[in-house]
Amino acid sequence: MIGRASVPRSTTEGEPDDVTVRKRVPHRTDGGEAARARAHQPETDSDPDVLISARGLTKEFGDFVAVDGIDIDVRRGEAFGFLGPNGAGKSSTMRMIGCVSPLTEGSLTLFGMDPEADGPAIRGRLGVVPQKDLLDEELTVRENLLVYGRYFGLSRSVVAGRADELLRFAQLSDRADSPVEPLSGGMKRRLTIARALINAPEILLLDEPTTGLDPQARHVLWDRLYRLKQQGVTLVLTTHYMDEAEQLCDRLVVMDGGRIVAEGSPRELIERYSSREVVEVRYPDFDLEPHRDQLDLGDLAERVEVLPDRLLIYTHDGDAVSRIVDQSPDRPVSVLVRRSSLEDVFLQLTGRSLAG
Amino acid sequence: MSALADASADQEQAAGWAYRLAAEFGQFRGAGSVVARNGLAARRGLPVLLSGFFEPLFYLLSLGTGIGVLVGGVEYGGKSFSYQEFIAPALLAASAMNGAVADSTFNVFWKLKYARVYDGMLATPLGPRAVAAGEICWALLRGAGYATAFLLILLVAGYVQSWWAVLAVPAATLVGLAFAGAGMAATTFMRSWQDFDLVHLVVLPLLLLSTTFYPLSTYPQPFGVLVQLTPLYHGVELERALVLGTMDASAVVHVLYLLVLGTAGLLMAGRRLERLLLS
Ligand SMILES: Nc1ncnc2c1ncn2[C@@H]1O[C@H](COP(=O)(O)OP(=O)(O)OP(=O)(O)O)[C@@H](O)[C@H]1O
Ligand SMILES: [Mg+2]
């Protein structure tokens, strides 16, 4: 078992964060000049349960605005997701939160600290799973964990104990002394996640944790992440996948073009931006507009979306719609009733489908 | 009253300075873990490790015996030495340079652009300065190992003339610092492997012309002055003074030159890593 609940945070001299935290405490409790002097920090800073707080977070690369003034609050123990298509600005946001990319504008605090002043102390309490694995290929599987733990200033014995646990957690115990290079993509991903846990982080940042994995490997990972969450680790993840967001996230934001276009729990978003059910209708040909015009659904259809290969009919009563469609003279090849998903939310919000 | 206020203001300022100084040095914290990482990785590259040991030996055996027969003795610092004695300390400095340059250019470039080792490090509490310092320390450690081995060979061969020679290894490490710092800083500006031709273009003339193989007096002016401005010259002269026992005040200049070059390189490398990786 891995995580804060089972692995006690070490008290070795190598953990600079504790010192800094103590130093910061008066700022927060005296409520006087010092606190007001830090006016650039958002209100929520005073709430110790808000671990990540961003206001007007902006990242520009030259003239290009990758992240365009977003506000987020992530609470302790939460699983928070960024959902969005390629180029939405998810990774740019994650890198700022990981304190490896300075903000262009806005404010950001983690654990009540400012990344610019206290980057090392903050990073000591984060686990980072970047979009690309970036494992150390000159080292073996186990050495990757040992060496990474030493970067955090953890003692050899603490690191050795955790490495064994994490290898089991990642189901890599039998590959412990193998070089990294020949591992499969899924194994490398699991090792990257194990590596990110070596410092028993309070927040785990995962940038597309399951992209490129087969469905089974993905489910194994979801299970691992769920267990971490149970142990109290705060998860922040990005994904293209609606099912992943639905599986893992308590709350998420949908990003598009560097902005947040919607925010809420997966359920809330579906309720607000979609209908209860969706009927997917396919026809033998792909000229779908006339088919849509010919259907007479009355109040049953809240909205009809025309995709290149099918119609999506948003409705509160999928069965009723499917009966009408079935009996229509245009003879669809297939009619499928399903629960509405975040994919539908995204479609509604951006007018584009979210190709993974 | 106001004197008291002044005093406390002074105190506060001093505390501020102390804090800032501590913060500056704090940025090097964790460099040891970078060195440890390299040590682990190097275990699988033993043949490469050994090459650094044999290189100066080959020079000594081939040039030393070959040219040594032709040349006879060399006048240096008012004393006369055999040709082998003359080039042996210089080779100590030159191999320190070669080792440091190899470690801080090719190896660092590979880790920076391809293996992306530093990206992983910077996601931890390690900062760019700690990474740069760790890499440079590793180069020094290796260099010190080679220098020790080579010095022992010189000792056995009877080329060591002075007790000052106990400082020959620290001096070789200083030469390593200068070149590792400069090399790593330069590497952060390289865009592709082609740029490394420039490294050879710098290192080879330095090896051949820094009074390594013949004394400064044989250089025509103004080349002599030019030679005195280059870093390996100071390394070579320092090693000679120590091993041959021709120590004088100029050693201070040599040490300062190498120290400044190394420190400037280290700081520059740290800043460049920050620019490149923390964008
Ligand atoms: N270092 C950089 N320099 C210049 N532009 C960048 C840089 N990093 C990201 N961008 C640009 O910022 C935009 C957002 O990129 P980002 O990687 O944050 O998107 P993303 O949501 O993570 O996308 P994906 O799903 O493809 O990973 C993209 O248009 C990208 O080209
Ligand atoms: Mg991304």
XYZ file of C-alpha atoms and ligand atoms in Angstrom:
667
model
C 0.000 0.000 0.000
C 1.358 3.350 -1.031
C 0.450 6.875 -0.192
C 0.202 9.264 2.676
C -2.047 7.041 4.674
C 0.378 4.153 4.839
C 3.832 5.571 4.235
C 4.608 8.084 6.930
C 6.168 11.243 5.603
C 9.782 11.019 6.484
C 11.389 13.426 8.869
C 14.853 13.267 7.389
C 16.820 16.456 7.285
C 16.477 16.456 3.544
C 12.956 17.798 3.464
C 13.163 21.512 3.052
C 9.400 21.920 2.800
C 8.680 21.497 6.477
C 10.900 24.381 7.364
C 9.258 26.608 4.833
C 5.805 25.641 5.918
C 6.577 26.585 9.458
C 8.040 29.838 8.336
C 4.851 30.623 6.455
C 2.407 29.831 9.173
C 2.460 33.249 10.886
C 1.522 34.815 7.562
C -1.678 32.946 7.548
C -2.707 33.065 11.165
C -1.913 36.594 12.273
C -4.287 37.976 9.655
C -2.486 41.311 9.926
C -0.139 43.322 7.751
C 1.759 40.364 6.440
C -1.304 38.636 5.138
C -2.588 41.783 3.490
C 0.817 42.490 1.996
C 0.425 39.279 0.071
C -2.590 40.772 -1.635
C -1.750 39.085 -4.941
C -2.750 35.858 -3.304
C -6.316 34.785 -3.665
C -8.799 34.756 -0.796
C -8.927 30.993 -0.638
C -5.320 30.960 0.518
C -6.667 31.208 4.040
C -8.522 27.920 3.641
C -5.942 25.235 4.402
C -8.000 22.648 2.565
C -7.534 24.404 -0.747
C -4.224 22.962 -1.916
C -4.091 24.568 -5.346
C -5.518 27.953 -6.106
C -5.115 29.868 -9.364
C -6.539 33.224 -10.392
C -6.216 34.609 -13.885
C -3.536 31.994 -14.609
C -2.000 32.880 -17.950
C 0.790 31.404 -20.060
C 2.069 33.011 -23.211
C 4.709 31.692 -25.580
C 5.767 34.768 -27.503
C 2.539 36.181 -28.920
C 0.685 32.940 -28.509
C -1.606 32.612 -25.518
C -1.598 28.965 -24.443
C -3.480 29.460 -21.185
C -5.793 32.415 -21.081
C -6.624 33.531 -17.557
C -8.100 30.527 -15.841
C -9.307 30.260 -12.226
C -9.185 26.982 -10.343
C -9.332 25.708 -6.770
C -8.430 22.150 -5.878
C -9.224 20.872 -2.393
C -7.413 18.249 -0.376
C -8.417 14.706 -1.266
C -10.170 15.719 -4.445
C -9.672 14.267 -7.909
C -9.656 17.192 -10.282
C -9.576 16.893 -14.047
C -8.681 19.006 -17.065
C -10.496 17.799 -20.114
C -9.858 19.184 -23.555
C -8.680 18.587 -27.118
C -5.082 18.840 -28.402
C -3.611 22.240 -27.786
C -6.236 23.281 -25.247
C -3.499 24.278 -22.805
C -3.755 21.352 -20.399
C -0.048 20.522 -20.277
C 0.926 24.176 -20.080
C -1.342 24.514 -17.054
C 0.036 21.357 -15.471
C 3.596 22.572 -15.891
C 2.763 25.799 -14.122
C 1.135 23.869 -11.292
C 4.206 21.617 -11.174
C 6.346 24.736 -10.628
C 8.503 24.084 -13.682
C 7.051 26.847 -15.819
C 6.732 30.440 -14.625
C 3.371 32.173 -15.006
C 3.110 34.939 -17.536
C 0.323 36.551 -15.544
C -2.086 35.851 -12.736
C -1.464 34.177 -9.425
C -0.956 30.629 -8.269
C -0.520 29.148 -4.823
C 0.089 25.559 -3.797
C -0.166 24.618 -0.137
C -0.511 28.356 0.454
C 2.942 28.970 -1.027
C 4.095 30.926 -4.029
C 5.858 28.804 -6.708
C 8.283 31.572 -7.517
C 9.536 31.924 -3.956
C 9.073 28.383 -2.711
C 9.329 26.209 -5.825
C 11.596 23.553 -4.278
C 9.487 23.282 -1.114
C 6.333 22.864 -3.185
C 7.853 20.386 -5.609
C 8.961 18.314 -2.639
C 5.291 17.647 -1.902
C 4.199 16.974 -5.493
C 4.356 13.855 -7.596
C 4.552 14.543 -11.311
C 3.654 12.207 -14.149
C 4.498 14.170 -17.289
C 2.862 13.596 -20.656
C 6.057 11.887 -21.888
C 7.561 9.331 -19.536
C 11.120 10.722 -19.371
C 12.476 7.806 -17.390
C 16.218 7.553 -16.862
C 17.217 4.988 -19.461
C 20.757 4.624 -18.177
C 19.365 3.100 -14.987
C 17.411 -0.024 -14.144
C 13.784 -0.043 -13.064
C 14.613 -0.081 -9.363
C 17.444 2.420 -9.724
C 15.004 4.823 -11.336
C 13.019 4.829 -8.111
C 16.046 4.944 -5.807
C 17.742 7.786 -7.628
C 14.555 9.784 -7.949
C 13.919 9.481 -4.228
C 17.399 10.830 -3.552
C 16.594 13.921 -5.611
C 13.977 14.658 -2.957
C 16.618 14.460 -0.256
C 15.146 11.290 1.200
C 17.503 8.948 3.012
C 18.741 5.789 1.348
C 16.852 3.502 3.723
C 13.536 5.312 3.340
C 13.877 5.239 -0.428
C 14.830 1.570 -0.533
C 11.769 0.575 1.478
C 9.410 2.636 -0.613
C 10.942 1.422 -3.870
C 10.050 -2.174 -3.058
C 6.504 -1.219 -2.142
C 6.107 0.861 -5.281
C 7.451 -1.896 -7.499
C 4.734 -4.150 -6.148
C 2.162 -1.407 -6.565
C 3.200 -0.986 -10.200
C 3.413 -4.751 -10.710
C 7.031 -4.460 -11.746
C 8.730 -6.427 -8.963
C 9.894 -9.129 -11.359
C 11.428 -6.507 -13.676
C 13.175 -4.598 -10.896
C 16.694 -5.170 -12.222
C 15.860 -4.907 -15.887
C 16.910 -1.853 -17.865
C 14.082 0.576 -18.597
C 14.445 0.678 -22.337
C 12.865 -2.698 -23.264
C 9.775 -2.235 -21.062
C 6.414 -1.981 -22.793
C 4.622 1.347 -22.982
C 2.228 0.371 -20.223
C 5.055 -0.769 -17.945
C 6.932 2.470 -18.497
C 3.808 4.422 -17.673
C 3.324 2.461 -14.468
C 6.969 2.989 -13.559
C 6.597 6.715 -14.167
C 3.629 6.765 -11.809
C 5.531 4.730 -9.225
C 8.442 7.123 -9.518
C 6.129 10.076 -8.945
C 5.016 8.464 -5.679
C 8.487 7.945 -4.209
C 8.232 11.091 -2.077
C 4.756 10.153 -0.801
C 3.317 13.262 -2.453
C 0.229 15.045 -1.218
C -0.728 16.010 -4.739
C -0.214 13.787 -7.758
C -0.177 15.582 -11.117
C -0.928 13.270 -14.029
C -0.724 14.546 -17.598
C -2.663 12.095 -19.760
C -1.877 9.112 -17.554
C -3.445 6.486 -19.794
C -2.883 7.775 -23.319
C -1.414 5.047 -25.481
C -2.387 2.201 -23.170
C -4.595 -0.715 -24.131
C -7.988 -0.937 -22.397
C -6.836 -3.493 -19.883
C -3.744 -1.566 -18.862
C -5.912 1.500 -18.595
C -8.274 -0.201 -16.187
C -5.364 -1.384 -14.058
C -4.135 2.183 -13.859
C -7.574 3.548 -13.006
C -7.710 1.038 -10.198
C -4.302 2.159 -8.900
C -5.279 5.797 -9.044
C -8.545 5.095 -7.304
C -6.655 3.414 -4.473
C -4.362 6.399 -4.116
C -7.359 8.655 -3.880
C -8.800 6.435 -1.179
C -5.580 6.960 0.743
C -6.066 10.702 0.648
C -3.796 11.696 -2.226
C -5.132 14.649 -4.171
C -5.208 13.855 -7.886
C -4.967 16.407 -10.662
C -5.108 14.920 -14.117
C -5.602 15.808 -17.735
C -7.257 13.621 -20.286
C -8.826 13.498 -23.699
C -11.053 10.697 -22.600
C -14.540 11.274 -21.350
C -14.783 7.885 -19.732
C -11.564 8.501 -17.836
C -12.826 11.819 -16.543
C -16.099 10.217 -15.549
C -14.288 7.344 -13.835
C -11.729 9.299 -11.884
C -12.765 12.901 -11.389
C -14.904 14.403 -8.660
C -14.764 17.703 -10.420
C -13.412 18.857 -13.724
C -13.005 21.771 -16.039
C -13.401 21.557 -19.767
C -10.693 23.583 -21.523
C -10.704 24.825 -25.073
C -8.317 27.330 -26.632
C -6.654 28.077 -23.301
C -9.905 28.894 -21.525
C -12.231 27.088 -19.203
C -15.530 26.623 -20.980
C -17.309 24.649 -18.265
C -16.777 23.449 -14.746
C -18.466 20.989 -12.420
C -18.758 17.348 -11.466
C -19.122 14.962 -14.394
C -22.801 14.474 -13.460
C -23.441 18.211 -13.151
C -21.853 18.919 -16.493
C -23.904 16.257 -18.173
C -27.068 17.571 -16.591
C -26.298 21.153 -17.475
C -24.944 20.728 -20.972
C -26.566 17.610 -22.255
C -29.756 15.660 -21.881
C -30.321 12.493 -19.929
C -30.050 10.213 -22.904
C -28.701 10.261 -26.405
C -29.963 8.369 -29.410
C -27.336 7.670 -32.055
C -28.784 7.049 -35.494
C -26.862 5.863 -38.551
C -28.120 5.760 -42.117
C -26.838 3.875 -45.163
C -25.695 7.174 -46.707
C -23.824 10.090 -45.138
C -26.054 12.896 -46.373
C -27.633 13.360 -42.979
C -29.289 16.782 -43.092
C -32.371 15.598 -45.039
C -32.783 12.690 -42.648
C -32.811 15.065 -39.735
C -35.335 17.377 -41.377
C -37.626 14.487 -42.107
C -37.786 13.308 -38.457
C -40.708 14.731 -36.517
C -39.770 14.471 -32.858
C -41.619 17.451 -31.448
C -40.719 18.201 -27.836
C -38.893 14.902 -27.407
C -35.666 16.138 -28.967
C -33.894 18.829 -26.981
C -31.263 19.117 -29.683
C -30.089 17.232 -32.760
C -26.389 17.174 -33.633
C -25.255 16.203 -37.135
C -21.882 14.422 -37.089
C -20.129 13.227 -40.251
C -21.334 9.651 -39.774
C -24.415 9.826 -37.529
C -27.120 11.906 -35.933
C -27.106 12.497 -32.185
C -30.551 13.163 -30.742
C -30.460 14.576 -27.205
C -33.568 13.630 -25.277
C -34.991 12.859 -21.842
C -36.685 9.760 -23.223
C -34.444 7.689 -25.450
C -36.888 4.838 -25.922
C -39.628 7.093 -27.228
C -37.222 8.692 -29.692
C -35.868 5.375 -30.848
C -39.432 4.115 -31.549
C -40.175 7.142 -33.697
C -36.868 6.879 -35.550
C -37.355 3.162 -36.157
C -40.743 3.713 -37.709
C -39.647 6.649 -39.857
C -39.631 6.076 -43.632
C -35.861 6.722 -43.973
C -34.940 3.298 -42.517
C -31.827 3.864 -40.367
C -29.204 1.078 -40.285
C -28.782 1.366 -36.546
C -30.393 3.099 -33.610
C -28.586 3.128 -30.290
C -29.857 4.575 -27.040
C -27.174 5.434 -24.481
C -26.641 7.593 -21.419
C -25.240 10.943 -22.217
C -21.513 11.395 -21.486
C -18.917 14.088 -21.207
C -18.284 13.657 -24.894
C -21.720 15.109 -25.479
C -20.959 17.941 -23.098
C -17.847 18.767 -25.019
C -19.702 18.678 -28.312
C -22.336 21.003 -26.996
C -19.779 23.410 -25.544
C -17.393 23.664 -28.452
C -19.299 22.447 -31.460
C -16.523 19.932 -32.102
C -16.278 16.328 -31.188
C -13.424 15.247 -28.970
C -11.346 12.844 -30.955
C -9.018 11.044 -28.539
C 16.624 56.114 20.461
C 17.409 56.671 16.828
C 20.764 54.986 17.276
C 18.909 52.010 18.562
C 16.600 52.056 15.562
C 19.611 52.316 13.278
C 21.229 49.373 14.934
C 18.178 47.218 14.534
C 17.842 48.324 10.916
C 21.461 47.323 10.392
C 20.750 44.044 12.018
C 17.741 43.491 9.829
C 19.766 44.307 6.762
C 22.476 41.907 7.838
C 19.873 39.234 8.424
C 18.474 39.968 4.993
C 21.899 39.503 3.475
C 22.512 36.336 5.404
C 19.168 35.039 4.272
C 19.869 35.888 0.673
C 23.315 34.351 0.817
C 21.862 31.215 2.343
C 19.239 31.169 -0.400
C 21.948 31.505 -3.074
C 23.875 28.579 -1.654
C 20.685 26.694 -0.956
C 20.189 26.524 -4.702
C 23.096 24.118 -4.926
C 21.457 21.780 -2.478
C 20.917 18.250 -3.695
C 23.844 18.349 -6.147
C 25.138 15.242 -4.392
C 22.176 13.208 -5.569
C 23.016 14.158 -9.157
C 26.575 12.937 -8.622
C 25.226 9.701 -7.139
C 22.992 9.211 -10.165
C 25.957 9.544 -12.491
C 27.941 7.105 -10.416
C 25.223 4.489 -10.815
C 24.873 5.114 -14.531
C 28.649 4.961 -15.056
C 28.951 1.431 -13.735
C 27.694 0.206 -17.053
C 30.130 2.345 -19.028
C 33.405 1.089 -17.567
C 35.421 0.971 -20.834
C 34.708 4.648 -21.428
C 35.797 5.338 -17.876
C 39.123 3.593 -18.399
C 39.967 5.489 -21.572
C 40.445 8.648 -19.530
C 43.200 6.895 -17.624
C 45.143 5.572 -20.605
C 45.091 8.725 -22.676
C 47.817 10.687 -20.856
C 49.858 7.523 -20.520
C 49.907 7.045 -24.288
C 51.023 10.634 -24.801
C 53.775 10.242 -22.254
C 55.046 6.997 -23.735
C 54.847 7.982 -27.389
C 55.824 11.648 -27.392
C 57.959 11.391 -24.275
C 60.199 8.646 -25.525
C 60.044 9.668 -29.194
C 60.723 13.370 -28.949
C 62.595 12.917 -25.712
C 65.372 11.134 -27.590
C 65.650 13.998 -30.088
C 65.377 16.829 -27.600
C 67.507 15.800 -24.712
C 66.967 18.220 -21.829
C 64.689 21.230 -21.317
C 65.587 24.373 -19.374
C 62.669 25.341 -17.164
C 62.412 27.699 -14.186
C 66.186 27.936 -14.016
C 66.650 24.174 -13.755
C 67.086 21.533 -16.370
C 64.774 18.576 -16.792
C 64.466 15.602 -19.076
C 61.798 15.971 -21.766
C 59.613 13.358 -20.087
C 59.821 15.202 -16.804
C 58.866 18.375 -18.606
C 55.707 17.101 -20.306
C 54.464 14.743 -17.570
C 52.865 17.435 -15.346
C 51.494 19.162 -18.441
C 49.782 15.935 -19.452
C 48.218 15.801 -16.028
C 46.586 19.164 -16.709
C 45.724 18.300 -20.307
C 44.009 15.065 -19.372
C 42.053 16.889 -16.679
C 40.883 19.226 -19.412
C 40.003 16.431 -21.827
C 38.058 14.492 -19.237
C 36.135 17.517 -18.034
C 35.309 18.640 -21.555
C 34.069 15.201 -22.597
C 31.858 14.920 -19.537
C 30.459 18.405 -19.664
C 29.829 18.666 -23.403
C 28.885 15.387 -25.109
C 27.419 13.735 -22.044
C 25.545 16.797 -20.897
C 24.165 17.484 -24.359
C 22.890 13.928 -24.589
C 21.159 14.197 -21.235
C 19.791 17.637 -21.988
C 18.323 17.053 -25.438
C 17.825 13.330 -25.885
C 17.653 11.424 -22.613
C 15.896 14.448 -21.042
C 17.347 13.509 -17.676
C 17.266 17.073 -16.415
C 13.552 17.518 -17.051
C 12.938 14.729 -14.577
C 15.322 16.214 -12.033
C 13.763 19.648 -12.190
C 10.332 18.260 -11.316
C 11.827 17.498 -7.885
C 13.135 20.032 -5.361
C 16.402 20.164 -7.340
C 16.961 23.469 -9.077
C 18.997 24.185 -12.220
C 22.007 25.250 -10.168
C 22.027 22.003 -8.239
C 21.852 20.098 -11.521
C 24.724 22.088 -13.044
C 26.815 21.763 -9.876
C 26.122 18.031 -9.700
C 27.223 17.470 -13.279
C 30.371 19.502 -12.802
C 31.217 17.781 -9.512
C 30.867 14.445 -11.224
C 33.306 15.524 -13.922
C 35.714 16.627 -11.200
C 35.425 13.405 -9.287
C 36.266 11.379 -12.351
C 39.081 13.745 -13.218
C 40.532 13.486 -9.710
C 40.522 9.703 -10.027
C 42.487 9.789 -13.289
C 44.879 12.401 -11.968
C 45.655 10.302 -8.906
C 46.405 7.239 -10.997
C 48.587 9.188 -13.406
C 50.448 10.894 -10.582
C 51.249 7.529 -9.042
C 52.726 6.410 -12.348
C 54.851 9.543 -12.487
C 55.974 8.904 -8.944
C 57.036 5.372 -9.739
C 58.791 6.532 -12.918
C 60.709 9.047 -10.843
C 59.329 12.162 -12.578
C 58.097 13.781 -9.374
C 60.628 16.291 -8.043
C 58.925 18.011 -5.133
C 56.677 17.618 -2.114
C 54.445 20.254 -3.675
C 53.219 17.385 -5.811
C 50.766 16.399 -3.091
C 48.742 19.326 -4.436
C 48.914 18.087 -8.019
C 45.611 16.227 -7.796
C 43.668 19.156 -6.284
C 45.201 21.315 -8.998
C 44.068 18.885 -11.686
C 40.609 19.056 -10.140
C 40.737 22.823 -10.406
C 41.638 22.533 -14.082
C 38.687 20.183 -14.396
C 36.408 22.706 -12.707
C 37.437 25.442 -15.105
C 36.831 23.329 -18.191
C 33.727 21.551 -16.942
C 32.142 24.890 -16.048
C 33.050 26.475 -19.365
C 32.142 23.311 -21.271
C 28.742 22.925 -19.702
C 27.918 26.582 -20.204
C 28.930 26.294 -23.865
C 26.886 23.119 -24.270
C 23.687 24.882 -23.284
C 24.115 27.006 -26.409
C 24.594 24.077 -28.790
C 21.766 23.217 -31.133
C 22.971 20.010 -32.755
C 25.830 17.532 -32.784
C 27.457 19.521 -35.597
C 28.209 22.274 -33.122
C 30.514 19.906 -31.307
C 33.099 20.263 -34.073
C 33.685 23.601 -32.408
C 34.676 21.801 -29.228
C 37.428 19.929 -31.048
C 38.409 23.153 -32.729
C 39.048 24.686 -29.320
C 40.405 21.734 -27.385
C 43.000 20.449 -29.835
C 44.906 23.746 -30.247
C 44.754 24.216 -26.493
C 46.288 20.795 -25.999
C 49.064 21.424 -28.512
C 49.849 25.068 -27.806
C 49.500 25.654 -24.074
C 53.217 25.081 -23.419
C 52.275 21.440 -23.036
C 55.032 20.139 -25.280
C 57.502 23.053 -25.400
C 58.285 25.955 -23.101
C 56.850 29.453 -23.468
C 60.230 30.876 -24.483
C 60.070 29.019 -27.801
C 56.878 30.802 -28.890
C 57.384 33.849 -31.136
C 55.732 37.057 -29.893
C 52.886 37.943 -29.837
C 51.809 34.290 -29.690
C 53.478 33.881 -26.342
C 51.209 36.506 -24.826
C 48.189 34.940 -26.490
C 49.069 31.570 -25.027
C 49.269 33.116 -21.572
C 45.652 34.211 -21.903
C 44.291 30.709 -22.471
C 43.099 28.513 -19.612
C 45.090 25.348 -20.194
C 48.323 27.334 -20.041
C 47.518 28.205 -16.427
C 46.695 24.604 -15.646
C 49.919 23.343 -17.239
C 52.096 25.889 -15.497
C 50.445 25.196 -12.160
C 51.012 21.459 -12.453
C 54.629 21.997 -13.499
C 55.293 24.245 -10.549
C 53.894 21.588 -8.216
C 55.435 18.483 -9.719
C 58.821 19.944 -10.686
C 59.086 22.115 -7.588
C 59.455 25.399 -9.468
C 56.833 27.088 -7.296
C 56.568 30.881 -7.284
C 53.987 33.649 -6.812
C 52.549 33.240 -10.304
C 50.737 30.172 -8.963
C 48.241 32.545 -7.346
C 47.332 33.949 -10.754
C 46.917 30.459 -12.191
C 44.632 29.390 -9.367
C 42.524 32.542 -9.548
C 42.173 32.334 -13.321
C 40.924 28.734 -13.153
C 38.655 29.395 -10.194
C 36.981 32.372 -11.835
C 36.488 30.563 -15.131
C 34.969 27.544 -13.393
C 32.630 29.531 -11.173
C 31.465 31.758 -13.992
C 30.809 28.677 -16.126
C 28.849 27.000 -13.362
C 26.637 30.019 -12.742
C 26.098 30.560 -16.449
C 25.229 26.894 -16.966
C 22.670 27.068 -14.143
C 21.033 30.126 -15.615
C 20.957 28.666 -19.105
C 19.417 25.417 -17.884
C 16.726 27.479 -16.240
C 16.069 29.329 -19.488
C 15.979 26.124 -21.526
C 14.025 23.830 -19.264
C 11.872 26.016 -17.061
C 10.009 27.908 -19.773
N 7.316 25.641 -25.067
C 6.372 26.062 -25.932
N 6.670 27.001 -26.843
C 5.740 27.448 -27.709
N 4.459 27.029 -27.748
C 4.090 26.090 -26.861
C 5.023 25.566 -25.903
N 4.368 24.668 -25.149
C 3.105 24.625 -25.611
N 2.923 25.485 -26.629
C 1.673 25.723 -27.360
O 0.650 25.971 -26.433
C -0.549 25.351 -26.846
C -1.076 24.502 -25.725
O -0.201 23.412 -25.575
P -0.409 22.316 -24.452
O 0.704 21.360 -24.584
O -0.616 22.996 -23.155
O -1.782 21.646 -24.914
P -2.487 20.331 -24.388
O -3.857 20.720 -23.996
O -1.640 19.674 -23.376
O -2.521 19.471 -25.697
P -2.346 17.881 -25.901
O -3.675 17.304 -25.628
O -1.981 17.745 -27.328
O -1.274 17.418 -24.980
C -0.242 24.573 -28.108
O -0.697 25.330 -29.218
C 1.255 24.481 -28.122
O 1.754 24.519 -29.433
Mg -0.645 17.926 -23.237
